[in-house]
XYZ file of N, CA and C in Angstrom:
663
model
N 116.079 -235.358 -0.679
C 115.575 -235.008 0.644
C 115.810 -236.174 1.606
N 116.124 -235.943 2.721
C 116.304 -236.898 3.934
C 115.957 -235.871 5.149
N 114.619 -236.818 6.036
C 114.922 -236.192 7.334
C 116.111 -235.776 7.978
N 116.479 -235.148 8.710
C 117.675 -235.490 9.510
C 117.581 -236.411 10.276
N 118.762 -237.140 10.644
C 118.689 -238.296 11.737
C 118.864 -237.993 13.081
N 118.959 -236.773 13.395
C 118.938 -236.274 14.766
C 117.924 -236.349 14.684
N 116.370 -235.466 14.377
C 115.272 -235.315 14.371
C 114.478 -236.980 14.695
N 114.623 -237.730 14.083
C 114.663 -238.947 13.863
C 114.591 -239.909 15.129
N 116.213 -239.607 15.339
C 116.316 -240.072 16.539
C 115.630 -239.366 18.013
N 115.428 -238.438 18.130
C 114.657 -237.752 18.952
C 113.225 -237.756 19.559
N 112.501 -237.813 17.670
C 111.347 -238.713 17.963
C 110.527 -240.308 18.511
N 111.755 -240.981 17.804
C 112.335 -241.993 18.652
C 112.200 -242.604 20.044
N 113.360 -241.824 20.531
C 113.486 -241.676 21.948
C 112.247 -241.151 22.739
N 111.528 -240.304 22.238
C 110.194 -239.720 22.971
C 109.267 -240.913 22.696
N 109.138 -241.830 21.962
C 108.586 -242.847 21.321
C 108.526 -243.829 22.651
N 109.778 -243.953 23.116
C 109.911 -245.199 23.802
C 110.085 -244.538 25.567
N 109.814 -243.457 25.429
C 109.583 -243.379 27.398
C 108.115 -243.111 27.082
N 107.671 -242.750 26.150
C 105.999 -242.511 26.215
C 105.616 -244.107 26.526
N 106.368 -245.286 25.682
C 105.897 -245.825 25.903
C 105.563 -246.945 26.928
N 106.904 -246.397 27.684
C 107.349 -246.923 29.004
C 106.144 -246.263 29.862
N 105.628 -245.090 30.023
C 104.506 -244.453 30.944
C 103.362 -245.453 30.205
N 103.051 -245.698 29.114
C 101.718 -246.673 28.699
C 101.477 -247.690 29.344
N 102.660 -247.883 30.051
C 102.793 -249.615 30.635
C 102.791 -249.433 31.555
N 102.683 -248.409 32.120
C 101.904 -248.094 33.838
C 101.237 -249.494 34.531
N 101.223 -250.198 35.568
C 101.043 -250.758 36.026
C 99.000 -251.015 36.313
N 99.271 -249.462 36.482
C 97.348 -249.113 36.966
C 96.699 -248.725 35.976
N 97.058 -248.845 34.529
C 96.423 -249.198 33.608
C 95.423 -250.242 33.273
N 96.264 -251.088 34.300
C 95.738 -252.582 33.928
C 94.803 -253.088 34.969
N 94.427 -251.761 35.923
C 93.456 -252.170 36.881
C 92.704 -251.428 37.045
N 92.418 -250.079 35.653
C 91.564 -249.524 35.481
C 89.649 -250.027 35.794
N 88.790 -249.364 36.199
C 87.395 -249.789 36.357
C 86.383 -249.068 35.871
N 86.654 -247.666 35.746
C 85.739 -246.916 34.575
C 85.969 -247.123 33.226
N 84.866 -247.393 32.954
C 85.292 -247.919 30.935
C 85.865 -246.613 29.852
N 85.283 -245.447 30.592
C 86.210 -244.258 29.552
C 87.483 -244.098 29.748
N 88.141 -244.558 31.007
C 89.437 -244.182 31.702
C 90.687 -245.259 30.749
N 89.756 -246.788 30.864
C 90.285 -247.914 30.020
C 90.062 -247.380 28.448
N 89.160 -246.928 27.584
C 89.196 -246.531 26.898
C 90.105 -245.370 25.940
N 90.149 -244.796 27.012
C 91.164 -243.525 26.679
C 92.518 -244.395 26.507
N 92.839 -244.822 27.481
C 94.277 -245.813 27.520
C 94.582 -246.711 26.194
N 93.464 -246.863 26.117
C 93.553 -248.031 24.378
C 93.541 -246.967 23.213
N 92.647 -245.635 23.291
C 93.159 -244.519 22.333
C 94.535 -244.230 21.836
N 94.931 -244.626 23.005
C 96.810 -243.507 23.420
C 97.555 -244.506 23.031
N 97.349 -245.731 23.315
C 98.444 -247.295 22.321
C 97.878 -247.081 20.985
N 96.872 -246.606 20.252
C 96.687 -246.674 19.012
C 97.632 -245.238 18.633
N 97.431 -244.303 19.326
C 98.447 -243.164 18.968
C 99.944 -243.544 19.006
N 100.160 -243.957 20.111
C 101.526 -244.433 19.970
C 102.029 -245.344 19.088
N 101.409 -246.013 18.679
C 101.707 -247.017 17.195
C 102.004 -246.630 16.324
N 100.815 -245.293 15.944
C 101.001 -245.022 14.875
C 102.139 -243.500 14.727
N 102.454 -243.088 15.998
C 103.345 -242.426 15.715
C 104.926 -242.963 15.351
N 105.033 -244.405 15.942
C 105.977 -245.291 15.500
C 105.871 -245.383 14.431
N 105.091 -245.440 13.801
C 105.109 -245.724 12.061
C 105.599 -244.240 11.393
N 105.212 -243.307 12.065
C 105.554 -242.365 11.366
C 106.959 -242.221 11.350
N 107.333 -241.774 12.745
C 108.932 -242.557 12.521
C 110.173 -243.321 11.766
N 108.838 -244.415 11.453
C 109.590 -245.349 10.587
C 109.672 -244.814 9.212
N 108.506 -244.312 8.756
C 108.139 -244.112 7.829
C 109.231 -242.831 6.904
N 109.757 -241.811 8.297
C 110.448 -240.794 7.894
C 112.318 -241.740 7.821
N 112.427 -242.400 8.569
C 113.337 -242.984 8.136
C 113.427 -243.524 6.744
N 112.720 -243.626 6.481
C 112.368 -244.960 5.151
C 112.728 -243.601 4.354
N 112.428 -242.705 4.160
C 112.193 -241.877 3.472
C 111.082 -241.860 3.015
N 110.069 -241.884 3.160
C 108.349 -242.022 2.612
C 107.680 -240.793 3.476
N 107.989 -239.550 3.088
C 107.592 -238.699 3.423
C 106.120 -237.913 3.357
N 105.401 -238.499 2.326
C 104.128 -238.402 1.735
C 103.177 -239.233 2.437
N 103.673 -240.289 2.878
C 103.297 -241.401 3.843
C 103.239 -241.116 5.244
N 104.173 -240.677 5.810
C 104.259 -240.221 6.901
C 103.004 -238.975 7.171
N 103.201 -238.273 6.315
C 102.396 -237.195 6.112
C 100.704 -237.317 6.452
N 100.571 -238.237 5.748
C 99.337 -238.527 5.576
C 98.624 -239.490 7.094
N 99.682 -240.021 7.494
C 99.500 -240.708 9.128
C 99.293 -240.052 9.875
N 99.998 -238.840 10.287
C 99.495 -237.304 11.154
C 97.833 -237.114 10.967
N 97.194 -237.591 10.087
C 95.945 -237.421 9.912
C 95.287 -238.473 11.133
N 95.777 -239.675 11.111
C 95.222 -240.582 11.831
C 95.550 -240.459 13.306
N 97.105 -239.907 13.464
C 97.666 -239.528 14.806
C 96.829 -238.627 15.895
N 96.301 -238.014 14.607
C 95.612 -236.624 15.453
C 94.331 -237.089 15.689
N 93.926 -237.951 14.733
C 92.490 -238.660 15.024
C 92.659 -239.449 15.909
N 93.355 -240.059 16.683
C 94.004 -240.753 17.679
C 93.334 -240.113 19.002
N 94.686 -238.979 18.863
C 94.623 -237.815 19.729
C 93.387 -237.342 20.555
N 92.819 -236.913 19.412
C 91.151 -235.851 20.014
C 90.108 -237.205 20.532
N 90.334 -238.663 19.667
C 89.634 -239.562 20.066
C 89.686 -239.876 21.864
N 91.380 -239.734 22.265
C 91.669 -240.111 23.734
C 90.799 -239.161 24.170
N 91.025 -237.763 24.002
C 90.328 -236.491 24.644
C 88.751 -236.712 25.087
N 88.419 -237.164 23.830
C 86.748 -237.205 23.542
C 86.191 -238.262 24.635
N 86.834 -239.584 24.557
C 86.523 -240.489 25.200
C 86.765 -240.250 27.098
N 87.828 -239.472 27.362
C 88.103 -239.223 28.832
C 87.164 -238.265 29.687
N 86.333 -237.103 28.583
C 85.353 -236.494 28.773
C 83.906 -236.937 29.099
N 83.888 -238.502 28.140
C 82.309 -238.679 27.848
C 81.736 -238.472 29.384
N 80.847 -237.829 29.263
C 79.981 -237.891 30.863
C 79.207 -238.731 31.104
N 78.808 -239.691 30.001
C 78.144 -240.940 30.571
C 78.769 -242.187 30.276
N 78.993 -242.972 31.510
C 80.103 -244.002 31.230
C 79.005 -245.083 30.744
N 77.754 -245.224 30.420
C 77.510 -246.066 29.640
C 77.580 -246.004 28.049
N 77.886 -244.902 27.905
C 78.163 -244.734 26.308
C 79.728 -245.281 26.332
N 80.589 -245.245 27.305
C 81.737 -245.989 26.954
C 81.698 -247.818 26.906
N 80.753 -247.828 28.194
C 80.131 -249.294 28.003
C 79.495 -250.119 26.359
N 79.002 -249.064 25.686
C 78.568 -249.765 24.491
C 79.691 -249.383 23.617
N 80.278 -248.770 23.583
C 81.761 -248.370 22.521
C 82.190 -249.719 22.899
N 82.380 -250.101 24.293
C 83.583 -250.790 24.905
C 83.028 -252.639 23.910
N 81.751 -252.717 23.836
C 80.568 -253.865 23.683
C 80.105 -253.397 22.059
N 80.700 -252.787 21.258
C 80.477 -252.415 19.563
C 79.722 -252.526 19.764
N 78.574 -252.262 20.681
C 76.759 -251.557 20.126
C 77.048 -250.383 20.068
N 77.728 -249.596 19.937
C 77.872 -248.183 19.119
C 79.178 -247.789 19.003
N 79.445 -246.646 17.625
C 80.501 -246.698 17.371
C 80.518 -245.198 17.373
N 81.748 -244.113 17.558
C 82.114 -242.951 17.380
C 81.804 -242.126 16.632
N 81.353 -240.634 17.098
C 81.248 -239.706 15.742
C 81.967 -239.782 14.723
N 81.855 -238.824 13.631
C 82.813 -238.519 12.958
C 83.648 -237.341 13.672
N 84.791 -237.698 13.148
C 86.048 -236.760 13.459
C 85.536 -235.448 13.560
N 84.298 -234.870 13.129
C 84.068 -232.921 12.865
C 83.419 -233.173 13.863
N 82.678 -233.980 14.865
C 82.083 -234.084 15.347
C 82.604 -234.328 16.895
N 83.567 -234.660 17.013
C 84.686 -235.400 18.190
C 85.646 -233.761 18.195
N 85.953 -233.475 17.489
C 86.966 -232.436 17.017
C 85.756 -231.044 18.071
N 84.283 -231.150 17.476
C 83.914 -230.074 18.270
C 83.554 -230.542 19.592
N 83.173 -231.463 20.249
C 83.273 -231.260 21.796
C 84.529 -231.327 22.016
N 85.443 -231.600 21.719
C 86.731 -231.637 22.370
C 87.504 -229.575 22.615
N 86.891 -228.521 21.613
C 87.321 -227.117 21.899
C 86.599 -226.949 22.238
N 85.039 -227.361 23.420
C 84.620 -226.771 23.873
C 84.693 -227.297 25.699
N 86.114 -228.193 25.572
C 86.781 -227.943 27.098
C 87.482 -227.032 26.869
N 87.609 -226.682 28.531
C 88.248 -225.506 28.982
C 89.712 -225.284 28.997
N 90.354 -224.722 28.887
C 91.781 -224.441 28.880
C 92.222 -225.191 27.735
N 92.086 -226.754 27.520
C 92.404 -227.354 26.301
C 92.202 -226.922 24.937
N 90.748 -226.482 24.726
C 89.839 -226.527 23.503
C 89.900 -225.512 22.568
N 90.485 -223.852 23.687
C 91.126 -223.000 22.726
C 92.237 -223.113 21.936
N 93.043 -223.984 22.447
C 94.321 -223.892 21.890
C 94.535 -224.823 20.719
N 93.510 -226.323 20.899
C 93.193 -227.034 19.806
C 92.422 -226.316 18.466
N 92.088 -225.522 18.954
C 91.143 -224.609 17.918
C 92.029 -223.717 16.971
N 92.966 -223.361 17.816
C 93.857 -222.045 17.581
C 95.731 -222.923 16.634
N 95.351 -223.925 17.187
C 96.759 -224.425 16.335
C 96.108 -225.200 15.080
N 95.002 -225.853 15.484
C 94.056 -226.550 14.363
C 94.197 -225.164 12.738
N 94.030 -224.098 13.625
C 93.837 -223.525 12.006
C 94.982 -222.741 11.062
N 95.669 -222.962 12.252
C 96.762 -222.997 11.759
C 97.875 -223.797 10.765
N 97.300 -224.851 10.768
C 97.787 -226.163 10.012
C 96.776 -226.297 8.707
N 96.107 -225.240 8.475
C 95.580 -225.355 7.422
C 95.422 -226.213 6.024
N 97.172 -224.845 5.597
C 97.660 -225.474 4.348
C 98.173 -227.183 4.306
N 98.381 -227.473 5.552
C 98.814 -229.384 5.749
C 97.744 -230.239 5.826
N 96.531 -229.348 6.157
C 95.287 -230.249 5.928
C 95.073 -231.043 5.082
N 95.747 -230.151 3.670
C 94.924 -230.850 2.354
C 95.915 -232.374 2.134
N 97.492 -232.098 2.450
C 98.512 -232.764 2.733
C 98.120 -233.842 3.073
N 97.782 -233.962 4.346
C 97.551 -235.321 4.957
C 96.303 -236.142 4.747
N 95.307 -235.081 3.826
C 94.274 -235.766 3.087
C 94.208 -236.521 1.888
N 95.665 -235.570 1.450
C 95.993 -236.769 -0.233
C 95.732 -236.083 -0.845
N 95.222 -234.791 -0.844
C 94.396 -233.857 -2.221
C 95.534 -233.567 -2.924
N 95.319 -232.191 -3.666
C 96.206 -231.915 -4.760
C 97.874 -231.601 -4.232
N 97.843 -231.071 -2.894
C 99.616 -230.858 -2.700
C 100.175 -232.299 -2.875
N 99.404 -233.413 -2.261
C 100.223 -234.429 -2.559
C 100.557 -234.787 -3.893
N 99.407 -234.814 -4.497
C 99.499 -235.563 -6.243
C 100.581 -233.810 -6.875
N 100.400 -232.962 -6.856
C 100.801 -232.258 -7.597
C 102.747 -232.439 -7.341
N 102.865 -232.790 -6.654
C 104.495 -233.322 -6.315
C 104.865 -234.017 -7.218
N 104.063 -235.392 -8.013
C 104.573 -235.933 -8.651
C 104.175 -235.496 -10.243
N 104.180 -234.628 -10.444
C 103.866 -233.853 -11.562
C 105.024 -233.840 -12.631
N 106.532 -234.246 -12.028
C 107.585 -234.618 -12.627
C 108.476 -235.398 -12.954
N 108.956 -235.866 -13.716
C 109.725 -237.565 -13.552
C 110.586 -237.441 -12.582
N 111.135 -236.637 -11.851
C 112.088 -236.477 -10.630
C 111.599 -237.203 -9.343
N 111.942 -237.532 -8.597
C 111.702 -238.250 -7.147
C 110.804 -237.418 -6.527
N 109.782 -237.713 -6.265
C 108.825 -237.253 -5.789
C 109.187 -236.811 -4.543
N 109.486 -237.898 -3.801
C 110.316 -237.073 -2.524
C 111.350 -235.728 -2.201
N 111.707 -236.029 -3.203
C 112.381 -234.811 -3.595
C 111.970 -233.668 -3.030
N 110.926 -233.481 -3.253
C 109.781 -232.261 -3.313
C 109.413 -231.705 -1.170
N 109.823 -232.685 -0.679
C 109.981 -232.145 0.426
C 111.078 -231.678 1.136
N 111.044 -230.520 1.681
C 111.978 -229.890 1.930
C 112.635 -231.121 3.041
N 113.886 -230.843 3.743
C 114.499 -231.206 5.322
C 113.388 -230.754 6.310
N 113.326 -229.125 6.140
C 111.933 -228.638 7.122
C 110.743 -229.247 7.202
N 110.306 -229.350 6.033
C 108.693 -230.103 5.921
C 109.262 -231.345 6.526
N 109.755 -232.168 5.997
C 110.562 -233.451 6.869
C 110.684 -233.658 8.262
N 111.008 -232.666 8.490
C 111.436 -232.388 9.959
C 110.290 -231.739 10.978
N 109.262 -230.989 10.332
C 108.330 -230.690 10.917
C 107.090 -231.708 11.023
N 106.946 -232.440 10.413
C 106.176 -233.612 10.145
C 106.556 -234.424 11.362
N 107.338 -234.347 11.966
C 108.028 -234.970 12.557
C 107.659 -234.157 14.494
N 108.142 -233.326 14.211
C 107.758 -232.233 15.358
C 106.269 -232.425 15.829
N 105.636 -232.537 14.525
C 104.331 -232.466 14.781
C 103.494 -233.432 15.438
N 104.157 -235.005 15.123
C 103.984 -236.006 15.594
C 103.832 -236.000 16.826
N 105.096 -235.698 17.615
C 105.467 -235.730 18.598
C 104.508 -234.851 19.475
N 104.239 -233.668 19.044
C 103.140 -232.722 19.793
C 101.426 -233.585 19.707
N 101.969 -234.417 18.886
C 99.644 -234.821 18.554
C 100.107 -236.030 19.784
N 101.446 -236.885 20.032
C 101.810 -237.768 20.944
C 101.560 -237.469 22.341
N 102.166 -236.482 23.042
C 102.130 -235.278 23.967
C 100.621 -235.418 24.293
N 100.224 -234.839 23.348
C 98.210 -234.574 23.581
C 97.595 -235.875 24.014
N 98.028 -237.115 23.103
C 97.106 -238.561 23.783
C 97.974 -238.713 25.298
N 98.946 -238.051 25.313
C 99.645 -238.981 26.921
C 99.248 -238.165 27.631
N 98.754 -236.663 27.332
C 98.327 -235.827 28.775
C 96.638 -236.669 29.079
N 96.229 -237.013 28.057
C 95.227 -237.654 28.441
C 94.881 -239.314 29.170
N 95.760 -239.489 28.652
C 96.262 -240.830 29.396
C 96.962 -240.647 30.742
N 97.236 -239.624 31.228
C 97.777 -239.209 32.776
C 96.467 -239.173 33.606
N 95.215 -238.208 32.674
C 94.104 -238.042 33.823
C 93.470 -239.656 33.852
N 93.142 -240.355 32.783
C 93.356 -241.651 32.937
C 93.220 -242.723 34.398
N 94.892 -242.782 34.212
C 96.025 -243.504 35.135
C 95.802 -242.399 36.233
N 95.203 -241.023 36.765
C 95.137 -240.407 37.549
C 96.633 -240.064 38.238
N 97.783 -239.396 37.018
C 98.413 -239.548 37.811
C 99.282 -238.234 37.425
N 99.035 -237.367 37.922
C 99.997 -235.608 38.028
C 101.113 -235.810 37.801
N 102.411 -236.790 38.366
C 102.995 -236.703 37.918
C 103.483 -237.525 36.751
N 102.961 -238.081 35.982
C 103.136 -238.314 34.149
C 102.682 -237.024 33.821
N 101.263 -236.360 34.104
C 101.380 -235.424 33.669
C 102.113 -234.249 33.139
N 102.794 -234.017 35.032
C 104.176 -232.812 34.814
C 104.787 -233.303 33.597
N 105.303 -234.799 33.469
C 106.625 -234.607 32.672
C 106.311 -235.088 31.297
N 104.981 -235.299 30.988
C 104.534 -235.021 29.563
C 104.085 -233.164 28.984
N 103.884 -232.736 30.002
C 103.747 -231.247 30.003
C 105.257 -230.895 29.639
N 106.368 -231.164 30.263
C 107.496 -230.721 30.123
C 108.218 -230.829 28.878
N 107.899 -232.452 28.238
C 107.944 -232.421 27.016
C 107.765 -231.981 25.938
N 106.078 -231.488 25.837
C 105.494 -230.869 25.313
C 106.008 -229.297 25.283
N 106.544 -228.523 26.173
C 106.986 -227.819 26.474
C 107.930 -227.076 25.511
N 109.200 -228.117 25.654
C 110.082 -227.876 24.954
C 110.386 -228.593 23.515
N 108.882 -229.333 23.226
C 109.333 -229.767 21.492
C 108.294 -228.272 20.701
N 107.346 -227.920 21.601
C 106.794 -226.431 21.373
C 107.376 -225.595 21.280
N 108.393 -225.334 21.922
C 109.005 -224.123 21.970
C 110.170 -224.264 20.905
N 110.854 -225.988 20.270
C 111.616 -225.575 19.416
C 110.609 -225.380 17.462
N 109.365 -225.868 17.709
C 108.060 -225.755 16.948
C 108.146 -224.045 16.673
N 107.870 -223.263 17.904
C 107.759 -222.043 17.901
C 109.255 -221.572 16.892
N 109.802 -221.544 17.502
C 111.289 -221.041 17.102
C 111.335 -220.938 15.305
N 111.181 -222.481 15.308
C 112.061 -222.771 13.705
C 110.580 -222.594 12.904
N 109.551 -222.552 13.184
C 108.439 -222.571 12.490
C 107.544 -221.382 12.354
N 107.450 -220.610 13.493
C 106.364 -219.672 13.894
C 105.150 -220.182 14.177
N 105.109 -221.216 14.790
C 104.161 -222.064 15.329
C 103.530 -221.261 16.465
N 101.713 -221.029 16.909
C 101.733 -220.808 17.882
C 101.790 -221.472 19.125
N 102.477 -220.516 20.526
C 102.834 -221.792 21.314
C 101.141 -222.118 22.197
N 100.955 -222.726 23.091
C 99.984 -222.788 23.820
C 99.538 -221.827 24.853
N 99.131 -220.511 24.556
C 98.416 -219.784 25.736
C 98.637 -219.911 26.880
N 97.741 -221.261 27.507
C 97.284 -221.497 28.799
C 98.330 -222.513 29.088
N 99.127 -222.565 30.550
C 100.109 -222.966 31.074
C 99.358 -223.970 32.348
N 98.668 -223.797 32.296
C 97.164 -224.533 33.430
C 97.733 -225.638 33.442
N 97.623 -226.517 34.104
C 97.604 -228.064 33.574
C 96.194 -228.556 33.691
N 95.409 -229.404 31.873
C 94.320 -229.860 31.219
C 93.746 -230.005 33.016
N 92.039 -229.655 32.674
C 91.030 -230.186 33.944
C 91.130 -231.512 33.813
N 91.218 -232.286 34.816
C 90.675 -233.828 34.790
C 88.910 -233.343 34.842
N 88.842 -234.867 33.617
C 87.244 -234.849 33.846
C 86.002 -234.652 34.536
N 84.653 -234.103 34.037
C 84.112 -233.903 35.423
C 83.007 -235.053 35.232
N 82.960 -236.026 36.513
C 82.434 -237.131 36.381
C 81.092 -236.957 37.752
């Protein structure tokens, strides 16, 4: 098994203009602590979607796999944090006198915004069977059940969708990092992105695409 290196390279490339918008200028002169917060969410996403990257290069596909777990925890973390309605709870996040729900817990206020929260809900359960995947449970261990290359065991597709997927949980921390930086247009053209790595998601996968065409509410503060 080998990713493809188109795929590869693709993710890549989305890698490094995302990360060119991170370096926004008015990032760095942010003054609400959830707005700065969210922004430090979305460099931890982007890191670690670099690793995944790397990781599919390397061929460490089980590895990679299992990072989508953290990507997405990334993800809903930016969401969660751009929402909080009281910016002194970002003040003590910001000052470790308190620290974050758990993920089931972040995961449910985040589908109960509007236009966003259905669709997180609705692709969330969809990814079911990859749940257990990126948790380490038995699909992973049961792979190596044979003296053959464990890697082996993943298809090009699974490879390649692992990959897709990245890129869509990436998408999600930068639309949040637009309301952020307050700025519509990163938005548009992270929407646009999103757009069309969805629609080739849809295609080759039967992925569902996103419903609502809205562009995400900025927060209500």
């Amino acid at each position: 098994m080998s990713t493809p290196t188109t795929r590869i390279q693709q993710s890549k490339a989305l890698n490094d203009e995302m990360l060119a918008f991170s370096r926004d200028s008015s990032a760095k002169t942010l003054t609400d602590a959830r707005d700065k917060l969210t922004t430090w969410a979305v460099d931890y996403a982007l890191e670690l979607h670099a690793s995944i990257v790397d990781l599919s290069r390397l061929g460490r596909p089980a590895s990679a796999a299992a990072m989508l777990r953290l990507i997405m925890e990334a993800a809903l973390t930016s969401l969660y944090i751009l929402h909080l309605p009281d910016q002194n709870i970002a003040h003590r996040l910001e000052a470790g006198e308190e620290f974050l729900p758990d993920t089931r817990e972040i995961y449910k206020r985040c589908i109960d915004l509007p236009v966003v929260g259905p669709n997180i809900e609705k692709i969330s359960k969809s990814l079911k069977p990859f749940h257990k995947l990126t948790h380490g449970d038995m699909p992973q261990l049961n792979r190596r059940r044979s003296d053959a290359n464990w890697s082996e065991t993943f298809s090009m597709e699974e490879a390649s969708g692992q990959l897709y997927l990245a890129d869509l949980l990436l998408l999600a921390a930068m639309d949040s990092f637009s309301h952020a930086i307050r700025s519509p247009d990163t938005q548009t053209i992270v929407r646009m992105r999103r757009d069309s790595v969805a629609s080739e998601v849809s295609r080759r996968f039967g992925a569902p695409m996103p419903e609502a065409d809205d562009p995400t509410p900025s927060p209500i503060r």
